[in-house]
Amino acid sequence: KKLFDGKLICTYSYQKLDDTLFDSLVKQLRARGIKVPEENVISDEEAIEKFREAGYFTYFASLLSNFLTHFKLRESKLDELKSKVNTPWFKKIFEGTENKRARAFVEIFEFIFNGYQQKLSKEGLVDYEDMLIEGMKYIENQNLKFLIVDEFQDISSLRAEVLRKIQKYNKNVQFFSVGDDWQSIYRFNGGDIKIMVSKYEQLFGKKERVDLGLTYRFNDRLCELTSSFILKNKHQLNKKIKGRQDYNEIPLLIFKQATGERNSFKVDFSLKIHLLKILKNIFKEDKAFKEDKTSIEGGISKAKILFLTRYNNNNYRNGYEDLEKYICNIFKRKKGYFEFSTIHSAKGAEADYVFLMNVHDGYRGFPSTIENDPILSLVVNDIDDFEHEEERRLFYVALTRTKKKVFM
């Protein structure tokens, strides 16, 4: 007792659980004259700076923004969110890193969400999600006869709730929706394909379904190919699509570029040579390009060649520079024919020829191997039941932008 009198420091397990252990320890050590070097105690400002230096700031901001959108689109509540991560103190002793991370994120999200909503309110502003949420309060009987919704495959649960309320207050309204579940590619933005495929009658009442079975864009061969491909997904509506009958060429050409050995500096120019040959042949043989002079004169060309990528990146592996700059430099007088786009941005577009670029395994490949942060599962529960379901739909959209041929 004499030896340790006044020197013992007492800490508690709950301090570790509520993250006050180190603060308490430092305080007690200093109270007993034991110097704790400042460099061992990091301030909030230093922690934020190290967080920024490590490159986490942009990713974290993006994750928060994405989480906020899904949180509001699903009309989630903070109390419900916190209940998902709250753990009894005795279980926290055995809690894994993932659960701790989720709890910390929700704590930060609550602080930011409240501040964000207060700022909107103070400045008299609304964001897109609040336009829907607040707008529902003003829906009333306006004796609407017809309600028409396009691009229905991309509808979110919140937008569906707006439609249901319109139906509720306008008893005699006829609801007409147009959409293609094969082209549902906006889940990251709140889109829920199940609303169209399996929940429609549950939400909106009895329906009569009419399939548009004819496409005027491409031929039967591409119809067969793409239909077979998309129906590998287990939860797509089964439809039979017929195409144009005026030509019967095989609509897809696949070129495989040699990748070389991993970490090697070998540069393979085969893809460039292949591209130049195809483009020269198109300009030489296709009447649509021979007769259309608007590209040379600087006008808007009717004939079009569309280059598509999974991500907003036109660079290739194996030493290739930006292919957009390369092609437009080679074909300067014809660059009005070219358009470069991500597949998402090109939905609804069409072109004579489509080049689908960077179809390869690995990071930023296609299908994408970049998984959503597990944190999003707190507000997004509509995961793929079948591997690469949405990536398959995205690939379908890419293949069906063409009127004549796809080069992959």
mmCIF file of C-alpha atoms in Angstrom:
data_model
loop_
_atom_site.group_PDB
_atom_site.id
_atom_site.type_symbol
_atom_site.label_atom_id
_atom_site.label_comp_id
_atom_site.label_asym_id
_atom_site.label_seq_id
_atom_site.Cartn_x
_atom_site.Cartn_y
_atom_site.Cartn_z
ATOM 1 C CA LYS A 1 0.000 0.000 0.000
ATOM 2 C CA LYS A 2 2.815 2.403 0.885
ATOM 3 C CA LEU A 3 4.574 1.754 -2.418
ATOM 4 C CA PHE A 4 1.518 2.239 -4.615
ATOM 5 C CA ASP A 5 -0.451 4.765 -2.551
ATOM 6 C CA GLY A 6 -1.710 7.524 -4.804
ATOM 7 C CA LYS A 7 -0.101 6.010 -7.893
ATOM 8 C CA LEU A 8 -2.760 3.508 -8.967
ATOM 9 C CA ILE A 9 -4.881 4.485 -11.944
ATOM 10 C CA CYS A 10 -8.343 3.025 -12.330
ATOM 11 C CA THR A 11 -10.013 2.637 -15.725
ATOM 12 C CA TYR A 12 -13.269 0.918 -16.667
ATOM 13 C CA SER A 13 -14.391 -1.310 -19.533
ATOM 14 C CA TYR A 14 -17.238 1.075 -20.412
ATOM 15 C CA GLN A 15 -14.638 3.778 -21.155
ATOM 16 C CA LYS A 16 -13.201 1.596 -23.899
ATOM 17 C CA LEU A 17 -16.697 1.018 -25.285
ATOM 18 C CA ASP A 18 -17.642 4.713 -25.372
ATOM 19 C CA ASP A 19 -14.183 5.793 -26.636
ATOM 20 C CA THR A 20 -13.236 7.827 -23.528
ATOM 21 C CA LEU A 21 -10.508 5.469 -22.240
ATOM 22 C CA PHE A 22 -7.473 7.298 -23.670
ATOM 23 C CA ASP A 23 -8.740 10.751 -22.657
ATOM 24 C CA SER A 24 -9.270 9.508 -19.094
ATOM 25 C CA LEU A 25 -5.885 7.790 -18.994
ATOM 26 C CA VAL A 26 -3.990 10.884 -20.196
ATOM 27 C CA LYS A 27 -5.865 13.081 -17.707
ATOM 28 C CA GLN A 28 -5.053 10.826 -14.761
ATOM 29 C CA LEU A 29 -1.402 10.414 -15.735
ATOM 30 C CA ARG A 30 -0.904 14.167 -15.955
ATOM 31 C CA ALA A 31 -2.753 14.723 -12.643
ATOM 32 C CA ARG A 32 -0.121 12.504 -10.999
ATOM 33 C CA GLY A 33 2.740 14.441 -12.545
ATOM 34 C CA ILE A 34 3.527 11.874 -15.210
ATOM 35 C CA LYS A 35 4.306 13.705 -18.440
ATOM 36 C CA VAL A 36 2.537 12.433 -21.547
ATOM 37 C CA PRO A 37 4.317 13.845 -24.632
ATOM 38 C CA GLU A 38 2.025 15.960 -26.833
ATOM 39 C CA GLU A 39 3.160 14.064 -29.928
ATOM 40 C CA ASN A 40 1.401 10.995 -28.507
ATOM 41 C CA VAL A 41 -1.912 12.840 -28.285
ATOM 42 C CA ILE A 42 -3.368 13.715 -31.673
ATOM 43 C CA SER A 43 -5.809 16.630 -31.904
ATOM 44 C CA ASP A 44 -9.018 16.624 -33.930
ATOM 45 C CA GLU A 45 -7.445 19.028 -36.413
ATOM 46 C CA GLU A 46 -4.404 16.764 -36.851
ATOM 47 C CA ALA A 47 -6.631 13.727 -37.287
ATOM 48 C CA ILE A 48 -8.624 15.486 -40.042
ATOM 49 C CA GLU A 49 -5.405 16.562 -41.766
ATOM 50 C CA LYS A 50 -3.984 13.024 -41.691
ATOM 51 C CA PHE A 51 -7.323 11.768 -43.030
ATOM 52 C CA ARG A 52 -7.067 14.232 -45.923
ATOM 53 C CA GLU A 53 -3.403 13.451 -46.616
ATOM 54 C CA ALA A 54 -4.166 9.732 -46.812
ATOM 55 C CA GLY A 55 -6.586 10.433 -49.690
ATOM 56 C CA TYR A 56 -9.720 9.345 -47.814
ATOM 57 C CA PHE A 57 -11.510 12.695 -47.862
ATOM 58 C CA THR A 58 -12.904 12.532 -51.427
ATOM 59 C CA TYR A 59 -13.992 8.905 -51.048
ATOM 60 C CA PHE A 60 -15.651 9.571 -47.698
ATOM 61 C CA ALA A 61 -17.477 12.637 -49.024
ATOM 62 C CA SER A 62 -18.724 10.586 -51.987
ATOM 63 C CA LEU A 63 -19.866 7.778 -49.678
ATOM 64 C CA LEU A 64 -21.724 10.253 -47.453
ATOM 65 C CA SER A 65 -23.431 11.840 -50.467
ATOM 66 C CA ASN A 66 -24.453 8.457 -51.865
ATOM 67 C CA PHE A 67 -25.680 7.295 -48.477
ATOM 68 C CA LEU A 68 -27.691 10.510 -48.015
ATOM 69 C CA THR A 69 -29.423 10.074 -51.395
ATOM 70 C CA HIS A 70 -30.455 6.479 -50.659
ATOM 71 C CA PHE A 71 -31.440 7.391 -47.082
ATOM 72 C CA LYS A 72 -33.869 10.049 -48.307
ATOM 73 C CA LEU A 73 -35.129 8.165 -51.383
ATOM 74 C CA ARG A 74 -36.255 5.362 -49.088
ATOM 75 C CA GLU A 75 -37.693 7.792 -46.513
ATOM 76 C CA SER A 76 -35.510 6.214 -43.833
ATOM 77 C CA LYS A 77 -35.562 7.497 -40.252
ATOM 78 C CA LEU A 78 -32.529 8.269 -38.089
ATOM 79 C CA ASP A 79 -33.904 6.302 -35.120
ATOM 80 C CA GLU A 80 -34.336 3.213 -37.291
ATOM 81 C CA LEU A 81 -30.855 3.649 -38.749
ATOM 82 C CA LYS A 82 -29.266 3.965 -35.298
ATOM 83 C CA SER A 83 -31.137 0.917 -34.037
ATOM 84 C CA LYS A 84 -29.413 -1.163 -36.734
ATOM 85 C CA VAL A 85 -25.965 -0.404 -35.339
ATOM 86 C CA ASN A 86 -26.660 0.024 -31.632
ATOM 87 C CA THR A 87 -25.182 -2.878 -29.700
ATOM 88 C CA PRO A 88 -25.572 -3.739 -25.969
ATOM 89 C CA TRP A 89 -22.425 -2.850 -24.029
ATOM 90 C CA PHE A 90 -21.588 -6.475 -23.223
ATOM 91 C CA LYS A 91 -21.633 -7.391 -26.940
ATOM 92 C CA LYS A 92 -19.354 -4.503 -27.863
ATOM 93 C CA ILE A 93 -16.496 -6.281 -26.098
ATOM 94 C CA PHE A 94 -16.575 -8.892 -28.878
ATOM 95 C CA GLU A 95 -17.605 -6.504 -31.655
ATOM 96 C CA GLY A 96 -15.791 -6.772 -34.995
ATOM 97 C CA THR A 97 -14.205 -3.936 -36.974
ATOM 98 C CA GLU A 98 -17.076 -3.808 -39.479
ATOM 99 C CA ASN A 99 -19.690 -3.151 -36.779
ATOM 100 C CA LYS A 100 -17.506 -0.515 -35.115
ATOM 101 C CA ARG A 101 -17.047 1.186 -38.477
ATOM 102 C CA ALA A 102 -20.801 1.158 -39.091
ATOM 103 C CA ARG A 103 -21.522 2.705 -35.680
ATOM 104 C CA ALA A 104 -18.918 5.409 -36.214
ATOM 105 C CA PHE A 105 -20.282 6.176 -39.683
ATOM 106 C CA VAL A 106 -23.876 6.483 -38.468
ATOM 107 C CA GLU A 107 -22.752 8.865 -35.691
ATOM 108 C CA ILE A 108 -20.984 11.089 -38.244
ATOM 109 C CA PHE A 109 -23.881 10.787 -40.704
ATOM 110 C CA GLU A 110 -26.420 11.915 -38.079
ATOM 111 C CA PHE A 111 -24.356 15.027 -37.333
ATOM 112 C CA ILE A 112 -23.928 15.878 -41.040
ATOM 113 C CA PHE A 113 -27.541 15.039 -41.956
ATOM 114 C CA ASN A 114 -28.956 17.308 -39.249
ATOM 115 C CA GLY A 115 -26.611 20.124 -40.263
ATOM 116 C CA TYR A 116 -27.468 19.645 -43.939
ATOM 117 C CA GLN A 117 -31.234 19.728 -43.319
ATOM 118 C CA GLN A 118 -30.902 22.807 -41.090
ATOM 119 C CA LYS A 119 -28.918 24.616 -43.781
ATOM 120 C CA LEU A 120 -31.550 23.803 -46.415
ATOM 121 C CA SER A 121 -34.318 24.999 -44.102
ATOM 122 C CA LYS A 122 -32.478 28.166 -43.081
ATOM 123 C CA GLU A 123 -31.800 29.189 -46.679
ATOM 124 C CA GLY A 124 -35.217 28.148 -47.976
ATOM 125 C CA LEU A 125 -33.802 25.423 -50.235
ATOM 126 C CA VAL A 126 -34.799 21.879 -51.110
ATOM 127 C CA ASP A 127 -32.804 19.109 -52.734
ATOM 128 C CA TYR A 128 -34.224 16.675 -55.297
ATOM 129 C CA GLU A 129 -35.335 14.100 -52.733
ATOM 130 C CA ASP A 130 -37.061 16.749 -50.602
ATOM 131 C CA MET A 131 -38.926 17.973 -53.679
ATOM 132 C CA LEU A 132 -40.581 14.545 -53.795
ATOM 133 C CA ILE A 133 -41.065 14.229 -50.034
ATOM 134 C CA GLU A 134 -42.470 17.756 -49.587
ATOM 135 C CA GLY A 135 -44.413 17.583 -52.846
ATOM 136 C CA MET A 136 -46.416 14.611 -51.583
ATOM 137 C CA LYS A 137 -47.945 16.847 -48.902
ATOM 138 C CA TYR A 138 -49.669 18.913 -51.588
ATOM 139 C CA ILE A 139 -51.153 16.099 -53.663
ATOM 140 C CA GLU A 140 -54.937 16.331 -53.736
ATOM 141 C CA ASN A 141 -57.884 15.423 -55.922
ATOM 142 C CA GLN A 142 -57.443 17.276 -59.205
ATOM 143 C CA ASN A 143 -59.756 14.978 -61.186
ATOM 144 C CA LEU A 144 -56.832 13.675 -63.216
ATOM 145 C CA LYS A 145 -57.926 11.377 -66.032
ATOM 146 C CA PHE A 146 -54.555 10.068 -67.183
ATOM 147 C CA LEU A 147 -51.203 9.556 -65.491
ATOM 148 C CA ILE A 148 -48.346 8.630 -67.859
ATOM 149 C CA VAL A 149 -44.857 7.687 -66.639
ATOM 150 C CA ASP A 150 -41.932 7.027 -68.987
ATOM 151 C CA GLU A 151 -38.656 5.193 -68.180
ATOM 152 C CA PHE A 152 -40.570 3.277 -65.523
ATOM 153 C CA GLN A 153 -37.790 0.673 -65.130
ATOM 154 C CA ASP A 154 -35.699 3.263 -63.233
ATOM 155 C CA ILE A 155 -38.349 4.192 -60.678
ATOM 156 C CA SER A 156 -37.382 4.433 -56.992
ATOM 157 C CA SER A 157 -39.514 3.521 -54.001
ATOM 158 C CA LEU A 158 -40.040 7.214 -53.166
ATOM 159 C CA ARG A 159 -41.209 8.051 -56.700
ATOM 160 C CA ALA A 160 -43.514 5.020 -56.576
ATOM 161 C CA GLU A 161 -45.016 6.390 -53.357
ATOM 162 C CA VAL A 162 -45.716 9.722 -55.109
ATOM 163 C CA LEU A 163 -47.599 7.864 -57.857
ATOM 164 C CA ARG A 164 -49.565 5.819 -55.330
ATOM 165 C CA LYS A 165 -50.687 8.981 -53.558
ATOM 166 C CA ILE A 166 -51.814 10.538 -56.853
ATOM 167 C CA GLN A 167 -53.835 7.369 -57.506
ATOM 168 C CA LYS A 168 -55.308 7.501 -54.004
ATOM 169 C CA TYR A 169 -56.631 11.061 -54.368
ATOM 170 C CA ASN A 170 -57.676 10.713 -58.016
ATOM 171 C CA LYS A 171 -59.839 7.615 -57.910
ATOM 172 C CA ASN A 172 -60.668 7.440 -61.626
ATOM 173 C CA VAL A 173 -57.190 8.128 -63.004
ATOM 174 C CA GLN A 174 -55.903 5.710 -65.655
ATOM 175 C CA PHE A 175 -52.262 4.846 -65.033
ATOM 176 C CA PHE A 176 -50.069 4.162 -68.079
ATOM 177 C CA SER A 177 -46.382 3.310 -67.613
ATOM 178 C CA VAL A 178 -43.713 2.691 -70.225
ATOM 179 C CA GLY A 179 -40.441 0.949 -69.474
ATOM 180 C CA ASP A 180 -38.022 -1.810 -70.361
ATOM 181 C CA ASP A 181 -36.812 -3.904 -67.426
ATOM 182 C CA TRP A 182 -33.965 -5.165 -69.643
ATOM 183 C CA GLN A 183 -32.543 -1.627 -69.504
ATOM 184 C CA SER A 184 -32.801 -0.953 -65.757
ATOM 185 C CA ILE A 185 -29.309 0.439 -65.000
ATOM 186 C CA TYR A 186 -29.748 3.121 -62.325
ATOM 187 C CA ARG A 187 -29.810 1.192 -59.056
ATOM 188 C CA PHE A 188 -26.941 3.391 -57.796
ATOM 189 C CA ASN A 189 -29.388 6.294 -58.105
ATOM 190 C CA GLY A 190 -32.209 4.609 -56.197
ATOM 191 C CA GLY A 191 -33.797 2.668 -59.065
ATOM 192 C CA ASP A 192 -35.582 -0.511 -57.961
ATOM 193 C CA ILE A 193 -36.348 -2.952 -60.791
ATOM 194 C CA LYS A 194 -38.580 -5.059 -58.508
ATOM 195 C CA ILE A 195 -41.226 -2.305 -58.550
ATOM 196 C CA MET A 196 -41.760 -2.992 -62.261
ATOM 197 C CA VAL A 197 -41.096 -6.737 -62.398
ATOM 198 C CA SER A 198 -42.603 -8.227 -59.231
ATOM 199 C CA LYS A 199 -44.325 -5.511 -57.143
ATOM 200 C CA TYR A 200 -46.356 -3.644 -59.776
ATOM 201 C CA GLU A 201 -49.834 -5.005 -58.993
ATOM 202 C CA GLN A 202 -49.150 -4.953 -55.258
ATOM 203 C CA LEU A 203 -48.392 -1.213 -55.474
ATOM 204 C CA PHE A 204 -50.611 0.061 -58.288
ATOM 205 C CA GLY A 205 -53.374 -2.505 -58.777
ATOM 206 C CA LYS A 206 -54.263 -4.870 -61.591
ATOM 207 C CA LYS A 207 -52.382 -4.285 -64.833
ATOM 208 C CA GLU A 208 -52.637 -5.150 -68.490
ATOM 209 C CA ARG A 209 -49.200 -5.684 -70.032
ATOM 210 C CA VAL A 210 -48.448 -5.000 -73.699
ATOM 211 C CA ASP A 211 -45.014 -5.843 -75.108
ATOM 212 C CA LEU A 212 -43.522 -3.860 -77.976
ATOM 213 C CA GLY A 213 -42.034 -6.750 -79.926
ATOM 214 C CA LEU A 214 -40.430 -4.956 -82.868
ATOM 215 C CA THR A 215 -37.306 -2.812 -82.975
ATOM 216 C CA TYR A 216 -36.561 -0.587 -85.968
ATOM 217 C CA ARG A 217 -32.941 -0.050 -84.954
ATOM 218 C CA PHE A 218 -31.099 -3.309 -85.656
ATOM 219 C CA ASN A 219 -31.563 -6.707 -87.277
ATOM 220 C CA ASP A 220 -32.823 -10.105 -86.097
ATOM 221 C CA ARG A 221 -29.338 -11.457 -85.528
ATOM 222 C CA LEU A 222 -28.642 -8.849 -82.836
ATOM 223 C CA CYS A 223 -32.121 -9.412 -81.383
ATOM 224 C CA GLU A 224 -31.348 -13.113 -80.955
ATOM 225 C CA LEU A 225 -27.932 -12.456 -79.461
ATOM 226 C CA THR A 226 -28.956 -9.775 -76.967
ATOM 227 C CA SER A 227 -32.224 -11.453 -75.945
ATOM 228 C CA SER A 228 -30.422 -14.714 -75.192
ATOM 229 C CA PHE A 229 -27.823 -12.791 -73.200
ATOM 230 C CA ILE A 230 -30.147 -10.658 -71.057
ATOM 231 C CA LEU A 231 -32.483 -13.536 -70.225
ATOM 232 C CA LYS A 232 -29.655 -15.283 -68.385
ATOM 233 C CA ASN A 233 -30.789 -12.964 -65.580
ATOM 234 C CA LYS A 234 -33.387 -14.827 -63.536
ATOM 235 C CA HIS A 235 -35.662 -11.877 -62.804
ATOM 236 C CA GLN A 236 -36.149 -10.221 -66.209
ATOM 237 C CA LEU A 237 -39.551 -10.233 -67.908
ATOM 238 C CA ASN A 238 -39.560 -12.723 -70.783
ATOM 239 C CA LYS A 239 -40.204 -10.956 -74.104
ATOM 240 C CA LYS A 240 -39.719 -11.860 -77.761
ATOM 241 C CA ILE A 241 -38.159 -9.093 -79.854
ATOM 242 C CA LYS A 242 -37.995 -9.058 -83.646
ATOM 243 C CA GLY A 243 -35.617 -6.828 -85.594
ATOM 244 C CA ARG A 244 -35.263 -5.281 -89.024
ATOM 245 C CA GLN A 245 -35.354 -7.674 -91.982
ATOM 246 C CA ASP A 246 -33.485 -5.576 -94.582
ATOM 247 C CA TYR A 247 -30.045 -7.028 -93.770
ATOM 248 C CA ASN A 248 -28.814 -10.178 -92.088
ATOM 249 C CA GLU A 249 -25.132 -9.596 -91.347
ATOM 250 C CA ILE A 250 -23.577 -10.832 -88.112
ATOM 251 C CA PRO A 251 -23.752 -7.666 -85.992
ATOM 252 C CA LEU A 252 -20.873 -8.295 -83.579
ATOM 253 C CA LEU A 253 -17.117 -8.407 -84.123
ATOM 254 C CA ILE A 254 -14.849 -9.215 -81.177
ATOM 255 C CA PHE A 255 -11.170 -8.251 -81.241
ATOM 256 C CA LYS A 256 -8.902 -9.520 -78.494
ATOM 257 C CA GLN A 257 -5.848 -7.422 -77.727
ATOM 258 C CA ALA A 258 -2.792 -9.206 -76.352
ATOM 259 C CA THR A 259 -2.306 -8.108 -72.759
ATOM 260 C CA GLY A 260 1.354 -9.085 -72.364
ATOM 261 C CA GLU A 261 2.882 -10.293 -69.132
ATOM 262 C CA ARG A 262 1.941 -8.679 -65.851
ATOM 263 C CA ASN A 263 4.219 -5.759 -64.892
ATOM 264 C CA SER A 264 5.913 -5.896 -68.307
ATOM 265 C CA PHE A 265 6.530 -2.775 -70.416
ATOM 266 C CA LYS A 266 5.568 -4.455 -73.676
ATOM 267 C CA VAL A 267 3.460 -2.174 -75.876
ATOM 268 C CA ASP A 268 1.049 -3.808 -78.319
ATOM 269 C CA PHE A 269 -0.160 -1.675 -81.249
ATOM 270 C CA SER A 270 -2.539 -4.302 -82.651
ATOM 271 C CA LEU A 271 -5.643 -2.566 -81.323
ATOM 272 C CA LYS A 272 -4.714 0.749 -82.959
ATOM 273 C CA ILE A 273 -4.075 -0.959 -86.284
ATOM 274 C CA HIS A 274 -7.354 -2.862 -86.008
ATOM 275 C CA LEU A 275 -9.319 0.323 -85.227
ATOM 276 C CA LEU A 276 -7.798 2.261 -88.120
ATOM 277 C CA LYS A 277 -8.579 -0.531 -90.594
ATOM 278 C CA ILE A 278 -12.215 -0.738 -89.482
ATOM 279 C CA LEU A 279 -12.761 3.033 -89.535
ATOM 280 C CA LYS A 280 -11.129 3.450 -92.949
ATOM 281 C CA ASN A 281 -13.334 0.657 -94.284
ATOM 282 C CA ILE A 282 -16.477 2.262 -92.843
ATOM 283 C CA PHE A 283 -15.683 5.611 -94.478
ATOM 284 C CA LYS A 284 -14.869 3.861 -97.755
ATOM 285 C CA GLU A 285 -17.785 1.417 -97.994
ATOM 286 C CA ASP A 286 -20.746 2.853 -96.073
ATOM 287 C CA LYS A 287 -22.901 5.187 -98.182
ATOM 288 C CA ALA A 288 -24.229 6.937 -95.072
ATOM 289 C CA PHE A 289 -20.763 8.375 -94.470
ATOM 290 C CA LYS A 290 -19.869 8.933 -98.122
ATOM 291 C CA GLU A 291 -23.018 10.982 -98.749
ATOM 292 C CA ASP A 292 -23.013 12.908 -95.444
ATOM 293 C CA LYS A 293 -20.739 15.960 -95.869
ATOM 294 C CA THR A 294 -21.819 17.786 -92.714
ATOM 295 C CA SER A 295 -18.871 16.474 -90.673
ATOM 296 C CA ILE A 296 -16.377 18.100 -93.042
ATOM 297 C CA GLU A 297 -18.360 21.341 -93.133
ATOM 298 C CA GLY A 298 -18.609 21.496 -89.339
ATOM 299 C CA GLY A 299 -22.336 20.786 -89.146
ATOM 300 C CA ILE A 300 -24.175 18.149 -87.121
ATOM 301 C CA SER A 301 -23.678 14.769 -88.722
ATOM 302 C CA LYS A 302 -26.580 12.346 -89.172
ATOM 303 C CA ALA A 303 -24.199 9.419 -89.524
ATOM 304 C CA LYS A 304 -22.502 8.549 -86.247
ATOM 305 C CA ILE A 305 -19.872 6.275 -84.727
ATOM 306 C CA LEU A 306 -20.239 5.845 -80.973
ATOM 307 C CA PHE A 307 -17.420 4.794 -78.616
ATOM 308 C CA LEU A 308 -18.691 3.478 -75.274
ATOM 309 C CA THR A 309 -16.929 2.823 -71.978
ATOM 310 C CA ARG A 310 -18.066 1.460 -68.612
ATOM 311 C CA TYR A 311 -16.303 4.344 -66.847
ATOM 312 C CA ASN A 312 -15.508 7.850 -68.011
ATOM 313 C CA ASN A 313 -12.069 6.856 -69.268
ATOM 314 C CA ASN A 314 -10.895 6.436 -72.884
ATOM 315 C CA ASN A 315 -7.392 5.243 -72.013
ATOM 316 C CA TYR A 316 -6.294 1.698 -72.742
ATOM 317 C CA ARG A 317 -3.769 -0.541 -71.056
ATOM 318 C CA ASN A 318 -0.463 -1.500 -72.730
ATOM 319 C CA GLY A 319 0.844 2.012 -73.245
ATOM 320 C CA TYR A 320 -2.117 3.484 -75.107
ATOM 321 C CA GLU A 321 -2.903 7.157 -74.811
ATOM 322 C CA ASP A 322 -6.409 8.575 -74.817
ATOM 323 C CA LEU A 323 -8.081 6.921 -77.819
ATOM 324 C CA GLU A 324 -10.452 9.850 -78.324
ATOM 325 C CA LYS A 325 -7.531 12.211 -78.952
ATOM 326 C CA TYR A 326 -5.734 9.609 -81.043
ATOM 327 C CA ILE A 327 -8.684 8.871 -83.364
ATOM 328 C CA CYS A 328 -9.745 12.499 -83.737
ATOM 329 C CA ASN A 329 -6.163 13.440 -84.645
ATOM 330 C CA ILE A 330 -5.940 10.713 -87.307
ATOM 331 C CA PHE A 331 -9.374 11.525 -88.771
ATOM 332 C CA LYS A 332 -9.407 15.292 -88.229
ATOM 333 C CA ARG A 333 -11.763 16.056 -91.111
ATOM 334 C CA LYS A 334 -14.179 13.344 -90.005
ATOM 335 C CA LYS A 335 -14.175 13.868 -86.249
ATOM 336 C CA GLY A 336 -17.746 15.181 -86.408
ATOM 337 C CA TYR A 337 -18.821 11.594 -86.920
ATOM 338 C CA PHE A 338 -17.369 10.441 -83.586
ATOM 339 C CA GLU A 339 -18.981 10.527 -80.191
ATOM 340 C CA PHE A 340 -17.450 9.229 -76.918
ATOM 341 C CA SER A 341 -19.626 8.411 -73.944
ATOM 342 C CA THR A 342 -20.147 6.212 -70.904
ATOM 343 C CA ILE A 343 -22.823 3.549 -71.360
ATOM 344 C CA HIS A 344 -25.021 5.172 -68.711
ATOM 345 C CA SER A 345 -24.920 8.516 -70.526
ATOM 346 C CA ALA A 346 -25.670 6.874 -73.882
ATOM 347 C CA LYS A 347 -28.906 5.225 -72.771
ATOM 348 C CA GLY A 348 -31.506 6.160 -75.382
ATOM 349 C CA ALA A 349 -28.841 7.062 -77.962
ATOM 350 C CA GLU A 350 -28.143 5.233 -81.216
ATOM 351 C CA ALA A 351 -25.389 5.187 -83.834
ATOM 352 C CA ASP A 352 -24.559 3.458 -87.103
ATOM 353 C CA TYR A 353 -21.607 1.727 -85.466
ATOM 354 C CA VAL A 354 -20.689 1.176 -81.816
ATOM 355 C CA PHE A 355 -17.253 0.438 -80.388
ATOM 356 C CA LEU A 356 -17.459 -1.052 -76.905
ATOM 357 C CA MET A 357 -14.095 -0.319 -75.292
ATOM 358 C CA ASN A 358 -12.122 -1.748 -72.362
ATOM 359 C CA VAL A 359 -14.017 -5.005 -71.941
ATOM 360 C CA HIS A 360 -11.579 -6.752 -69.618
ATOM 361 C CA ASP A 361 -11.205 -8.195 -66.138
ATOM 362 C CA GLY A 362 -9.787 -6.265 -63.240
ATOM 363 C CA TYR A 363 -10.072 -2.804 -61.778
ATOM 364 C CA ARG A 364 -12.341 -0.486 -63.811
ATOM 365 C CA GLY A 365 -13.069 -3.370 -66.143
ATOM 366 C CA PHE A 366 -16.404 -4.559 -67.496
ATOM 367 C CA PRO A 367 -18.249 -6.151 -65.780
ATOM 368 C CA SER A 368 -17.312 -3.882 -62.916
ATOM 369 C CA THR A 369 -15.536 -5.505 -59.993
ATOM 370 C CA ILE A 370 -15.809 -2.381 -57.824
ATOM 371 C CA GLU A 371 -18.153 -3.320 -55.004
ATOM 372 C CA ASN A 372 -20.328 -0.906 -53.080
ATOM 373 C CA ASP A 373 -19.109 0.034 -49.633
ATOM 374 C CA PRO A 374 -20.731 -2.356 -47.082
ATOM 375 C CA ILE A 375 -21.991 0.733 -45.214
ATOM 376 C CA LEU A 376 -24.594 1.259 -47.968
ATOM 377 C CA SER A 377 -26.295 -1.998 -46.982
ATOM 378 C CA LEU A 378 -27.726 -0.066 -44.019
ATOM 379 C CA VAL A 379 -30.040 1.749 -46.447
ATOM 380 C CA VAL A 380 -29.855 -0.341 -49.667
ATOM 381 C CA ASN A 381 -31.080 -3.915 -49.415
ATOM 382 C CA ASP A 382 -31.869 -4.702 -53.084
ATOM 383 C CA ILE A 383 -28.678 -6.571 -53.927
ATOM 384 C CA ASP A 384 -28.304 -8.771 -57.018
ATOM 385 C CA ASP A 385 -29.937 -12.176 -56.625
ATOM 386 C CA PHE A 386 -27.941 -13.340 -59.633
ATOM 387 C CA GLU A 387 -24.287 -12.480 -60.204
ATOM 388 C CA HIS A 388 -23.725 -9.326 -62.293
ATOM 389 C CA GLU A 389 -27.473 -8.762 -62.902
ATOM 390 C CA GLU A 390 -27.171 -5.023 -63.374
ATOM 391 C CA GLU A 391 -23.827 -5.251 -65.214
ATOM 392 C CA ARG A 392 -25.529 -7.663 -67.640
ATOM 393 C CA ARG A 393 -28.313 -5.132 -68.245
ATOM 394 C CA LEU A 394 -25.689 -2.441 -68.779
ATOM 395 C CA PHE A 395 -23.929 -4.657 -71.345
ATOM 396 C CA TYR A 396 -27.277 -5.199 -73.072
ATOM 397 C CA VAL A 397 -27.791 -1.433 -73.310
ATOM 398 C CA ALA A 398 -24.300 -1.054 -74.839
ATOM 399 C CA LEU A 399 -24.883 -3.734 -77.489
ATOM 400 C CA THR A 400 -28.260 -2.334 -78.526
ATOM 401 C CA ARG A 401 -27.137 1.227 -79.297
ATOM 402 C CA THR A 402 -26.081 0.188 -82.802
ATOM 403 C CA LYS A 403 -28.032 0.245 -86.051
ATOM 404 C CA LYS A 404 -25.518 -1.880 -87.964
ATOM 405 C CA LYS A 405 -22.636 -3.415 -86.043
ATOM 406 C CA VAL A 406 -20.909 -3.528 -82.645
ATOM 407 C CA PHE A 407 -17.113 -3.811 -82.371
ATOM 408 C CA MET A 408 -16.031 -5.091 -78.986
#
